[in-house]
XYZ file of N, CA and C in Angstrom:
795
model
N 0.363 18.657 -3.965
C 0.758 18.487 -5.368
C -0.504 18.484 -6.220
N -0.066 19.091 -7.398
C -1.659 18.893 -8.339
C -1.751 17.757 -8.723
N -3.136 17.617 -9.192
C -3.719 16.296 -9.547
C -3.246 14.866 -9.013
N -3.204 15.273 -7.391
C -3.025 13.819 -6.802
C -4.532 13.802 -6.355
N -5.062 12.347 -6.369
C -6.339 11.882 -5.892
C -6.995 11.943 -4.798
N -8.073 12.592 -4.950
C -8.886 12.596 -3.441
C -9.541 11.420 -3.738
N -9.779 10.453 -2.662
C -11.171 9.933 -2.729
C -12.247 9.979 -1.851
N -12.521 11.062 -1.904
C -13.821 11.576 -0.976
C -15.543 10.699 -1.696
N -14.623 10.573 -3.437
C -16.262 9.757 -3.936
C -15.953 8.173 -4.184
N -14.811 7.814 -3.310
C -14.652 6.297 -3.521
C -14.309 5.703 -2.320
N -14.269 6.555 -0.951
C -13.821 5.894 0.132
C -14.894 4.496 0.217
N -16.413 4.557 0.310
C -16.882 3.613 0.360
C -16.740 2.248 -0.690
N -16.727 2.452 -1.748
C -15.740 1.485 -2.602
C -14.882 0.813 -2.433
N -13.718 1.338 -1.442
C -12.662 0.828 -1.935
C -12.669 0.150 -0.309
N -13.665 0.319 0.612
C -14.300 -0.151 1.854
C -14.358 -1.636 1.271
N -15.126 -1.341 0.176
C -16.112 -3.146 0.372
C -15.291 -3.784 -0.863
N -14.553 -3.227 -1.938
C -13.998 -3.703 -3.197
C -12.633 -4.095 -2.842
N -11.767 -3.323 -2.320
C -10.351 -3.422 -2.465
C -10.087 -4.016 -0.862
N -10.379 -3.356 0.363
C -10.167 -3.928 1.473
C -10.926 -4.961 1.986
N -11.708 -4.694 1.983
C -13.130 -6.329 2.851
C -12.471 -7.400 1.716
N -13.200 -8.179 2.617
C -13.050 -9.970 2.438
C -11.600 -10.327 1.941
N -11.354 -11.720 0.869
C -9.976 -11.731 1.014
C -9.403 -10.866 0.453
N -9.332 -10.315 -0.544
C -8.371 -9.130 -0.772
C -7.836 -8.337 0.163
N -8.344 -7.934 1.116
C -7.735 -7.091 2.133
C -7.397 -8.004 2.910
N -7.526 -9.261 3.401
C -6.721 -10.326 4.066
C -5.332 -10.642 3.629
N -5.485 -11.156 2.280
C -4.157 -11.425 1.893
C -3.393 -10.107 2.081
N -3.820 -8.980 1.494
C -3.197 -7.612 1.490
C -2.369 -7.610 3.484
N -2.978 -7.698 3.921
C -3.086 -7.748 5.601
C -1.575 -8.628 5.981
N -2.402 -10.005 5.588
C -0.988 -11.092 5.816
C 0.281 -10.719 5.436
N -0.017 -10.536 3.917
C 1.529 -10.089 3.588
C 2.468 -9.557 4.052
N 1.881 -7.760 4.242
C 2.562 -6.897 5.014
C 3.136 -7.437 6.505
N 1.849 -7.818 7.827
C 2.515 -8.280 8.577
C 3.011 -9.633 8.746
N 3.269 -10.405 7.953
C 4.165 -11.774 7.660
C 5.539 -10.648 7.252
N 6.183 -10.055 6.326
C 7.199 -8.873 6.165
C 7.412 -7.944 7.610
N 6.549 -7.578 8.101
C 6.987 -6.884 9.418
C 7.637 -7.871 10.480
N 6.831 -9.029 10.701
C 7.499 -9.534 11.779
C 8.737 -9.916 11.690
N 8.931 -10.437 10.010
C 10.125 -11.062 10.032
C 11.430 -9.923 9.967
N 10.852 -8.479 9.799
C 12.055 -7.616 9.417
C 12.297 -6.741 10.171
N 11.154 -6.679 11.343
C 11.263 -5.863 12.394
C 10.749 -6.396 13.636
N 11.146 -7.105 13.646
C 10.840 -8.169 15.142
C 10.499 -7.338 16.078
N 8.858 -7.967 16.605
C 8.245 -6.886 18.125
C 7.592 -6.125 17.548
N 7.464 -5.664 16.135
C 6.393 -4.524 15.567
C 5.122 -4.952 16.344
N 4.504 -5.937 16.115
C 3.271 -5.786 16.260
C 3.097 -6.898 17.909
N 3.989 -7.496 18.501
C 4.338 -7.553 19.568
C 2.662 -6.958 20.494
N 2.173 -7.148 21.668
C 1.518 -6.621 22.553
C 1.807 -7.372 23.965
N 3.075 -6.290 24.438
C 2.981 -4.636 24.080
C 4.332 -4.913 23.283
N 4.389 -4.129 22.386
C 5.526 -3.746 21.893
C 6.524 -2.310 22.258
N 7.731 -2.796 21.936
C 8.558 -1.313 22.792
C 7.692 -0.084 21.681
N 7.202 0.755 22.502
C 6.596 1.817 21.708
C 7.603 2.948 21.143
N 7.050 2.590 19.661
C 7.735 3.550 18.279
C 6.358 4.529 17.862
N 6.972 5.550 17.310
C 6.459 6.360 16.493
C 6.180 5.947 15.096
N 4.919 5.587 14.755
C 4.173 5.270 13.460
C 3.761 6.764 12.959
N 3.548 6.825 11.665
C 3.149 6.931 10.762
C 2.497 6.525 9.292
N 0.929 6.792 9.176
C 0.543 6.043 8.238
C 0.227 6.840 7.150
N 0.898 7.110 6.066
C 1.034 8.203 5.123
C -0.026 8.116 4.454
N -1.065 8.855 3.733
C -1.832 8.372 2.949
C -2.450 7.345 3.668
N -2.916 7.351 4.776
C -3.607 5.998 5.547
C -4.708 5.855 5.223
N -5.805 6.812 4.824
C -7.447 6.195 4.243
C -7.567 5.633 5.657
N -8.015 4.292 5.255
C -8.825 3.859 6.468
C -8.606 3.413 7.576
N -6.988 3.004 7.487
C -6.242 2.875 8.829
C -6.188 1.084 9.084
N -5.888 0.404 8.110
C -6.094 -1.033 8.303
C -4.944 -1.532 8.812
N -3.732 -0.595 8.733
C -2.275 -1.496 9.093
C -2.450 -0.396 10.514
N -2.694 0.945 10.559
C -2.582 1.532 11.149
C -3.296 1.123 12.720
N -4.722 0.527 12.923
C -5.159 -0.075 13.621
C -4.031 -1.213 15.132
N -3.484 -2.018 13.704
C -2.950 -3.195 14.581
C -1.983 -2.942 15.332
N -0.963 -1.838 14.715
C 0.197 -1.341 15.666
C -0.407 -0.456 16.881
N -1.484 0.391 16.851
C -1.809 0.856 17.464
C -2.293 0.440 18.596
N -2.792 -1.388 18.641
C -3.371 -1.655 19.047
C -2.342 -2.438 20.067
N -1.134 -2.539 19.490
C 0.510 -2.990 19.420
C 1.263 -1.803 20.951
N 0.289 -1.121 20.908
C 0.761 0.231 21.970
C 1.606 1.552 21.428
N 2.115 1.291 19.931
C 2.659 2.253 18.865
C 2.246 3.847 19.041
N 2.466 4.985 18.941
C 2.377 6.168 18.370
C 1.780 6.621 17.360
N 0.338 5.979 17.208
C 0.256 6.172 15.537
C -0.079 7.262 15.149
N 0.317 8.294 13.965
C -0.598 9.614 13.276
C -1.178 8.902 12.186
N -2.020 9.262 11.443
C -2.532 8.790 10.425
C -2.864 10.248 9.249
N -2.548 10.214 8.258
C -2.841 11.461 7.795
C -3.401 11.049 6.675
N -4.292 11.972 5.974
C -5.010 11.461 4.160
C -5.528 13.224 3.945
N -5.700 13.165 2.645
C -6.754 13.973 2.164
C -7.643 14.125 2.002
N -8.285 13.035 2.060
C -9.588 13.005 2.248
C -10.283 12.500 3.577
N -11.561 13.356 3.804
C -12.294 13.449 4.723
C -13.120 12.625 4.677
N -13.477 11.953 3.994
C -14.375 10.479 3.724
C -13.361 9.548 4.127
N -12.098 9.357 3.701
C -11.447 8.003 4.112
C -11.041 8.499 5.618
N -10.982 9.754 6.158
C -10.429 9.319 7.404
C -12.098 9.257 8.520
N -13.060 9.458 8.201
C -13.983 9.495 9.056
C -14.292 7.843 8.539
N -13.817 7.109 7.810
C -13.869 5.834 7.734
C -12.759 5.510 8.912
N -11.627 5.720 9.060
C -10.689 5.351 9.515
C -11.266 5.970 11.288
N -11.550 6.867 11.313
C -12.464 7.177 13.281
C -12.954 5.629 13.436
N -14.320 5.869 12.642
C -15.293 4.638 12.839
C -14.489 3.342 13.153
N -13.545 2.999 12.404
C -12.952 1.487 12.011
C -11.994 1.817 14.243
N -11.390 2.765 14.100
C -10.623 2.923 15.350
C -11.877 3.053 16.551
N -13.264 3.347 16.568
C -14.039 3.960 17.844
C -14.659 2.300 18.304
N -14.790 1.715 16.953
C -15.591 0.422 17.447
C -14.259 -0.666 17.657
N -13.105 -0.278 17.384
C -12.080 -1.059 18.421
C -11.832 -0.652 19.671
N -12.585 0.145 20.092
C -12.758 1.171 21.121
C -10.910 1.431 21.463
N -10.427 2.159 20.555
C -8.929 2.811 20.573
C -9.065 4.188 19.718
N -10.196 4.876 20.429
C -10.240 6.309 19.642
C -9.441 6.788 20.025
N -9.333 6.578 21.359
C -7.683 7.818 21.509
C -6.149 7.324 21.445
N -6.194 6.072 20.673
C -5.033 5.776 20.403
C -4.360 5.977 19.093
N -5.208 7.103 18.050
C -4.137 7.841 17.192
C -4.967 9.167 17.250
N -3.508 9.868 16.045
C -3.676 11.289 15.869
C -4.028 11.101 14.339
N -5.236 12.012 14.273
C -5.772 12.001 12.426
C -5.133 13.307 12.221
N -4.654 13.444 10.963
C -4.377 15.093 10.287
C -5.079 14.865 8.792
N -5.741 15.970 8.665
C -6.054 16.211 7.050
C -5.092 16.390 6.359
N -4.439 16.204 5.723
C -3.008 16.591 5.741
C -2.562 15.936 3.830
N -2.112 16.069 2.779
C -1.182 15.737 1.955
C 0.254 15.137 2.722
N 0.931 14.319 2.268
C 1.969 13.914 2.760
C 3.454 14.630 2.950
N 3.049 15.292 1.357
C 4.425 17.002 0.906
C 3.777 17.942 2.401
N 2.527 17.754 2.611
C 2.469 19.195 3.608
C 3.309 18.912 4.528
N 2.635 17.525 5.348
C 2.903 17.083 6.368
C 4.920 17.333 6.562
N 5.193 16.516 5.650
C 6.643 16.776 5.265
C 7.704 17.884 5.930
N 6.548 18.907 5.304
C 7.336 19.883 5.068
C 6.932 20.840 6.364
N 5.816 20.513 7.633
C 5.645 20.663 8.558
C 6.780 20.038 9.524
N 6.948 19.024 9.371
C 8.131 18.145 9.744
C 9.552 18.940 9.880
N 9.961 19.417 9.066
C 11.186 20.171 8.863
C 10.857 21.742 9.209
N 9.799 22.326 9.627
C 9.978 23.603 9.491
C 9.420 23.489 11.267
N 8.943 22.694 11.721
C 8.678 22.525 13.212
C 9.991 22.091 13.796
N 11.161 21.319 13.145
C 11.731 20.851 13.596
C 11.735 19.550 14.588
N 10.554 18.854 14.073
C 9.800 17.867 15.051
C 10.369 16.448 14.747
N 10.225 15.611 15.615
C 10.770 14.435 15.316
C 10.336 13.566 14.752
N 11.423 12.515 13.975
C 10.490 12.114 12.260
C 10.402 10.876 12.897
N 9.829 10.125 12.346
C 8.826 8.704 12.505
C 10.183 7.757 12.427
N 9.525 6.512 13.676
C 10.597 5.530 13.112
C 10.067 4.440 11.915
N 8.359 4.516 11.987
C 8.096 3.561 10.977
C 7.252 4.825 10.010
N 7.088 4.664 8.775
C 6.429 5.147 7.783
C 5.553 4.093 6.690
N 4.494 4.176 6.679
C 3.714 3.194 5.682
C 3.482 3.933 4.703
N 3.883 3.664 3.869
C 2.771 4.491 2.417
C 2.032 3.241 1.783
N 0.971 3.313 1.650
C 0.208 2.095 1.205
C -0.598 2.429 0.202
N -0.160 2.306 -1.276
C -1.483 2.152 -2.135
C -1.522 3.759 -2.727
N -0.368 4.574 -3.012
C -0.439 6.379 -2.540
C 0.356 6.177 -3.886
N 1.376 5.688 -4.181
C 2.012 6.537 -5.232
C 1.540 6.389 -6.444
N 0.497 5.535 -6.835
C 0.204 5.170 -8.049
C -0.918 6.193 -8.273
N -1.496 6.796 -7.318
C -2.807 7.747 -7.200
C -2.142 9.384 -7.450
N -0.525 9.648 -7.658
C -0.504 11.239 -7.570
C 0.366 11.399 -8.755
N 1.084 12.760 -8.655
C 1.022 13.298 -10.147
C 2.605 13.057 -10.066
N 3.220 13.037 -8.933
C 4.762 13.063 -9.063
C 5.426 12.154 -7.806
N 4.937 10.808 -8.300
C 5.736 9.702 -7.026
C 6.999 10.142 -6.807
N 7.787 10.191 -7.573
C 9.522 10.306 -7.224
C 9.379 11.099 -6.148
N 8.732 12.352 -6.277
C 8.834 13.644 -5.418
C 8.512 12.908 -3.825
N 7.231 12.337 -4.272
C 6.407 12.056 -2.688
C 7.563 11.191 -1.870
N 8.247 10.091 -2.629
C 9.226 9.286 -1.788
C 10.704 9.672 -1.599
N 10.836 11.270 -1.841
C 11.821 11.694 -1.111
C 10.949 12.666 -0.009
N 9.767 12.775 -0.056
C 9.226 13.730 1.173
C 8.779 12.474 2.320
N 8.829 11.272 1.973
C 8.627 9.950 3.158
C 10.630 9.982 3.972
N 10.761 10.318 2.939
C 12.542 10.434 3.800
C 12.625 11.715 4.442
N 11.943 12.829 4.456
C 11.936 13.966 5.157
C 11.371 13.755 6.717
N 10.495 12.499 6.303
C 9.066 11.973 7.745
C 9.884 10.639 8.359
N 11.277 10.231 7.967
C 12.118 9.023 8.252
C 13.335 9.282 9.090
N 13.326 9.045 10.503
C 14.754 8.966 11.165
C 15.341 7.760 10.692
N 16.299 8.423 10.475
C 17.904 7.216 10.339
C 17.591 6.271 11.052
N 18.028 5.469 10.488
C 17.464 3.492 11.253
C 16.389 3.343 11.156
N 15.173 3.655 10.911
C 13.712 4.159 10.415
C 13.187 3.320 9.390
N 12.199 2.695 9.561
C 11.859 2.147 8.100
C 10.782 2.583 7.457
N 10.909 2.041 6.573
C 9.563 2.472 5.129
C 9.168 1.018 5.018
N 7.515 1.102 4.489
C 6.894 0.109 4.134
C 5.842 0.466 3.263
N 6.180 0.094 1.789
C 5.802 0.844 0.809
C 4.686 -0.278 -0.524
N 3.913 0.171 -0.279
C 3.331 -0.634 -1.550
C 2.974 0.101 -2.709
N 2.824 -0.336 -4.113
C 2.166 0.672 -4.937
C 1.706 -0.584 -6.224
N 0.971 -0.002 -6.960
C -0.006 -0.893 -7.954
C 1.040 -0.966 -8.973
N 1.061 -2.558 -9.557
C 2.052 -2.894 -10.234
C 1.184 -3.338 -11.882
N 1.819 -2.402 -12.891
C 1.404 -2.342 -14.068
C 1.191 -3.465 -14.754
N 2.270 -4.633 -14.507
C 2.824 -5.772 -15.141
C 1.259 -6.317 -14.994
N 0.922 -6.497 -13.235
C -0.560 -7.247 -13.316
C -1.634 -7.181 -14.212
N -1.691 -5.817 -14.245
C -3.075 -5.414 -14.976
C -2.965 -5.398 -16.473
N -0.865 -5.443 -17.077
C -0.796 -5.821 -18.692
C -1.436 -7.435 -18.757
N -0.649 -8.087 -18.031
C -0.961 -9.955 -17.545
C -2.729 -10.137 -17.936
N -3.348 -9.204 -16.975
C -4.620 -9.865 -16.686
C -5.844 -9.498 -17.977
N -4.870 -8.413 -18.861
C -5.968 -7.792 -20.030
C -5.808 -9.079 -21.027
N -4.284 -9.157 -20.815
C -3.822 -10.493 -21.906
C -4.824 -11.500 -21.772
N -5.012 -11.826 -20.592
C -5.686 -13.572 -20.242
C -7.188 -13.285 -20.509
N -7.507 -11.926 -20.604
C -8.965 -11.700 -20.765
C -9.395 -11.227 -22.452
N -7.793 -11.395 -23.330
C -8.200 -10.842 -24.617
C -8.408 -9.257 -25.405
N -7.737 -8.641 -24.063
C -8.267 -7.399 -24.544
C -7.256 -6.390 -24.746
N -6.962 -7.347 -26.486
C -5.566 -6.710 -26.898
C -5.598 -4.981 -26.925
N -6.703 -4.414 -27.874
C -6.481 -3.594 -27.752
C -6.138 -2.328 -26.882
N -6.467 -2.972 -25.646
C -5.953 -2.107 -24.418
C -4.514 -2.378 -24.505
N -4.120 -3.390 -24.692
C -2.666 -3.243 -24.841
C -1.764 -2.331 -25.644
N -2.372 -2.899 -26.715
C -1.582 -2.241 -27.981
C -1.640 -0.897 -27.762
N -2.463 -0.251 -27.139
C -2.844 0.847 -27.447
C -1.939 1.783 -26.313
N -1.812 1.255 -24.877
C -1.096 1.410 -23.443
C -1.933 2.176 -22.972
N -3.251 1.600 -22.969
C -4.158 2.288 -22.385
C -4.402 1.522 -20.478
N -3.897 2.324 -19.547
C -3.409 1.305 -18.402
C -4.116 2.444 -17.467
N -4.159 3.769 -17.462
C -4.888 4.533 -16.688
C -6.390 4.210 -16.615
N -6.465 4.149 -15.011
C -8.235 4.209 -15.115
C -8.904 5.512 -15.446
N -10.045 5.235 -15.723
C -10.705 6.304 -15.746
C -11.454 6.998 -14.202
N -12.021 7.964 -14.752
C -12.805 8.697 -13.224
C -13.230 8.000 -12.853
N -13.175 7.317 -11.671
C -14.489 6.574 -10.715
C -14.420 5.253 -10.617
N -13.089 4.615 -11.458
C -12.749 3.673 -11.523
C -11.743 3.490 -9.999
N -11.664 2.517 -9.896
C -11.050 2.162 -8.832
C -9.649 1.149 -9.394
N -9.066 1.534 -10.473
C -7.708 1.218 -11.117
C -7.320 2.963 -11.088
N -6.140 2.864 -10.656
C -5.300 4.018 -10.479
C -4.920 4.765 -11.856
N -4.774 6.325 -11.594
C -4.177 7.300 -12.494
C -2.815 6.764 -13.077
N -2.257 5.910 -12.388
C -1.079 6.095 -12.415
C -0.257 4.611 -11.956
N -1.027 3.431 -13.072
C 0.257 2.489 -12.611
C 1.580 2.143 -12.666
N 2.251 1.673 -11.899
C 3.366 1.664 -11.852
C 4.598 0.664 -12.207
N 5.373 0.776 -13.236
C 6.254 -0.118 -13.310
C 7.244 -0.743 -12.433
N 7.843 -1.871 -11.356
C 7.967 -1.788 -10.582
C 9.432 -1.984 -10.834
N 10.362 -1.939 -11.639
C 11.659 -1.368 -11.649
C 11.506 0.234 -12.107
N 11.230 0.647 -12.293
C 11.283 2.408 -12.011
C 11.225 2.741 -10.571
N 10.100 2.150 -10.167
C 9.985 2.526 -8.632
C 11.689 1.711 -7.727
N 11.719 1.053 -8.427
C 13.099 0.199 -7.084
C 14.139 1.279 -7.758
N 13.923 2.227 -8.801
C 15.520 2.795 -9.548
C 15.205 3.445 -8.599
N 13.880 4.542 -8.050
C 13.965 5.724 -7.081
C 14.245 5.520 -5.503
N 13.919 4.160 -5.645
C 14.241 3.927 -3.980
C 15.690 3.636 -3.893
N 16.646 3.029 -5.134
C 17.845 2.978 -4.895
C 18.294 4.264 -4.470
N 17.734 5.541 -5.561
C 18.885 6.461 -5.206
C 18.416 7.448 -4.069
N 18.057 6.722 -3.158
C 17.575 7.111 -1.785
C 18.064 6.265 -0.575
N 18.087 7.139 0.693
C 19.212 6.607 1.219
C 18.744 5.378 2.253
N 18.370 4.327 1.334
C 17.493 2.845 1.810
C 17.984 1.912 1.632
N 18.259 0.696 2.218
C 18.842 -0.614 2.057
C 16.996 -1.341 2.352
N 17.194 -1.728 1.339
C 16.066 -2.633 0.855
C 16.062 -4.107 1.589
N 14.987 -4.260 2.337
C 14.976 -5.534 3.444
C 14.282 -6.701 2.267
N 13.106 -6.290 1.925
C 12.409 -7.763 1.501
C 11.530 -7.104 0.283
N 11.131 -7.602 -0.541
C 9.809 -7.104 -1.672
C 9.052 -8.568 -1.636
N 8.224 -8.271 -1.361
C 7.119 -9.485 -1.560
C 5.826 -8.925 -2.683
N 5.377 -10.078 -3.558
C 3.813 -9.820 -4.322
C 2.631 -9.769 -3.231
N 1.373 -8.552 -3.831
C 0.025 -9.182 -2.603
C -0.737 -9.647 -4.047
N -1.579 -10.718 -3.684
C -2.677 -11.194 -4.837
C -1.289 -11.389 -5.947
N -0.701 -12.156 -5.933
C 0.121 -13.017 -7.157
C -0.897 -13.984 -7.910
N -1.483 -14.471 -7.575
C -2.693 -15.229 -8.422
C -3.881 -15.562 -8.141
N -4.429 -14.615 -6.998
C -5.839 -14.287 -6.356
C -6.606 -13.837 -7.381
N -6.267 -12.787 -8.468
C -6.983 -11.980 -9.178
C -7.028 -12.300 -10.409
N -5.782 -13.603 -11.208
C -6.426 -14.478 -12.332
C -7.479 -15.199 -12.212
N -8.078 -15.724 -11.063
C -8.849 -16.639 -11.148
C -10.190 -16.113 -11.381
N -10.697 -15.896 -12.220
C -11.662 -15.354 -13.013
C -12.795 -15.661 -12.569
N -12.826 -17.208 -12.082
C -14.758 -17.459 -11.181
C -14.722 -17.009 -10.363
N -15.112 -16.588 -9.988
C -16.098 -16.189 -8.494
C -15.819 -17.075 -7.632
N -16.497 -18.118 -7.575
C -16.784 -19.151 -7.180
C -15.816 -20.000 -6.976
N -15.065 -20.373 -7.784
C -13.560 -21.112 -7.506
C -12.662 -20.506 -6.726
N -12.606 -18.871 -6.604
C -11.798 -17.802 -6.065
C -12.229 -17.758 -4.467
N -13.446 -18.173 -4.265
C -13.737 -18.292 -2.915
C -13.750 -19.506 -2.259
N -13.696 -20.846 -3.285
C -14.040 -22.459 -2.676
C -12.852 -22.418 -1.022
N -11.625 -22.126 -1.602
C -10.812 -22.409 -0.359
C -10.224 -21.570 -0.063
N -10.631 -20.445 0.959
C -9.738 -18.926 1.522
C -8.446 -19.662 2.105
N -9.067 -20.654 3.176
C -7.442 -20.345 3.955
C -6.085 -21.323 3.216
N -6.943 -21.688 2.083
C -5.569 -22.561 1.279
C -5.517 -21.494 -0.127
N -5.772 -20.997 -0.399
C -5.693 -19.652 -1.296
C -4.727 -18.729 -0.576
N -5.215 -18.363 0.954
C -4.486 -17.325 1.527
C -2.745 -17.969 1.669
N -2.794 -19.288 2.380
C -1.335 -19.796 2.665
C -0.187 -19.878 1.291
N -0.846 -20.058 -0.183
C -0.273 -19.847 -0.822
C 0.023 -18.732 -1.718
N -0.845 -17.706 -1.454
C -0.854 -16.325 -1.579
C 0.691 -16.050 -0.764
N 1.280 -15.993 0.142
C 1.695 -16.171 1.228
C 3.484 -16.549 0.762
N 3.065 -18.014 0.648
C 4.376 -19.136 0.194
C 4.942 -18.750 -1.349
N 4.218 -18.380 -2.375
C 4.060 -17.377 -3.579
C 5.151 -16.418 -3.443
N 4.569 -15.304 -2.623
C 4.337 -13.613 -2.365
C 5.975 -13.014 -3.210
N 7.366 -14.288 -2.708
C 8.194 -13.624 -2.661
C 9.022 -14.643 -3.797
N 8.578 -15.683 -4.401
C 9.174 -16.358 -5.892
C 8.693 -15.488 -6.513
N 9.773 -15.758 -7.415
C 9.302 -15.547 -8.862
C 9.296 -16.523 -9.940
N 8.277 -16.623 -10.939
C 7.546 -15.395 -11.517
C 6.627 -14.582 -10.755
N 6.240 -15.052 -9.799
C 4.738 -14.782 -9.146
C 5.117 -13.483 -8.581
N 6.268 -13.193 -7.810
C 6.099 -12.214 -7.137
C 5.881 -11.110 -8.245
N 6.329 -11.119 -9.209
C 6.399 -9.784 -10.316
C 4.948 -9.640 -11.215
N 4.340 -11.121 -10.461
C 2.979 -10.841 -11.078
C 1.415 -10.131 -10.128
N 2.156 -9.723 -8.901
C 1.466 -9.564 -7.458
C 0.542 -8.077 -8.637
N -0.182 -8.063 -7.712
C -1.521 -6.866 -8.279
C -0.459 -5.825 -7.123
N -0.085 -6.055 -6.381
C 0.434 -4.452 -6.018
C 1.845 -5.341 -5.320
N 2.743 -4.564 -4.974
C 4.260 -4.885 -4.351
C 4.426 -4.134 -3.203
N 5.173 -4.835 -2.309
C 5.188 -4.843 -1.384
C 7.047 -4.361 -0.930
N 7.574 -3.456 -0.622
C 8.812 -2.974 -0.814
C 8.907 -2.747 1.312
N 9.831 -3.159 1.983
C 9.938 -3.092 3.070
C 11.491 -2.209 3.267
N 11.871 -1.482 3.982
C 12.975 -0.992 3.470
C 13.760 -0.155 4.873
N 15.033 0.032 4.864
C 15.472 0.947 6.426
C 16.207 1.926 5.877
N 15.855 3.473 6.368
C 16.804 4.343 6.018
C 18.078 3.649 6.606
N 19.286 4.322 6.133
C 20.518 4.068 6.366
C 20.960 5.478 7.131
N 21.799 4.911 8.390
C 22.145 5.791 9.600
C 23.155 6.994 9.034
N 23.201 7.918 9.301
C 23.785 9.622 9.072
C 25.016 8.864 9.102
């Protein structure tokens, strides 16, 4: 698709900014605190071995643990910087040969899928992908092309509400007023945030029964010191956690967390 995002000039960025330390912990917990409870044995060792797929995987952080779980994993991205991040992260768990990398767009892959006639994934991750391309709706009916019946999706994407919330608390009306919400080049805020009832209208009219939505970072990313934001990880993380899925908080998460099962033919 045009103008969906490479990040060939931000894989290392989004290495040490968005995944390392707690941010990518809580990010971590969330998801598998939601897996275990919705797919009992996912991450299990050994677990009954399923066919993974990590759509848009970059660096392979969820992709790793199932793998490590005894899973099937492919991992596919567009960029060649995030997946030679994603080798490295798999060679020094010494489980290089426990996935398959493809250079791959997700529409390609897709549409390889159906014209091979090959068999579609029972799990699918898209993590962090739809807020980065030019036509989400499109991409999350081509994750149902990569989805056997009974199959689940596990879907996150960057939630707009946060980043209106967090300009507010920082004063900076005129970004508001103005709906200025796209990052710019090189920024590491997405092309494309996302409102997160638009996204639940497209997953309704898709053929998904919706298991759980949880917030990641519900109030990790107000806390403005430094210093206060780090005093207590593992009592930050537990209520990151206990949070994830109230509301208000969950609708205030920096990205959402959508867990979901195709529905059987």
């Amino acid at each position: 698709m045009t103008n969906d995002r490479n990040f060939d000039d931000l894989a290392k960025r989004f290495k040490r900014n968005v995944y390392g330390g707690l941010k990518g912990d809580i990010r971590q917990a969330v998801i598998k605190r939601d897996f275990e409870e919705f797919i009992p044995g996912i991450l299990s060792v050994p677990a009954p071995r399923q066919r993974v797929l990590d759509a848009g995987g970059g660096q392979g952080q969820m992709a790793l643990p199932l793998a490590q779980a005894g899973h099937e994993v492919t991992l596919c991205d567009i960029s060649g910087e995030m997946l030679q991040l994603a080798r490295e992260r798999f060679e020094l768990a010494g489980m290089k040969q426990a996935i398959t990398i493809r250079q791959s767009s997700i529409q390609t892959l897709a549409d390889d899928v159906v014209k091979e006639n090959a068999a579609p994934y029972d799990l699918v991750m898209c993590h962090a992908v739809l807020e980065w391309v030019a036509a989400p709706e499109v991409l999350l009916q081509s994750l149902m092309q990569l989805l056997q019946p009974g199959g689940f999706v596990s879907l996150t994407f960057y939630n707009v509400n946060s980043l209106i919330y967090k300009n507010l608390l920082r004063t900076n009306f005129k970004k508001i007023q103005r709906r200025e919400f796209t990052g710019y080049r090189g920024s590491l805020t997405p092309t494309n945030p996302l409102q997160p009832e638009q996204v639940y209208e497209w997953l309704q009219a898709l053929p998904l029964q919706t298991l759980c939505r949880s917030g990641i970072r519900v109030f990790h990313d107000y806390i403005f010191n430094q210093e206060d934001r780090e005093r207590e990880p593992g009592a930050l993380l537990a209520l990151e956690l206990e949070m994830s899925r109230r509301e208000p908080y969950r609708s205030l998460g920096r990205y959402i967390h959508v867990l979901a099962q195709k529905r059987e033919a």
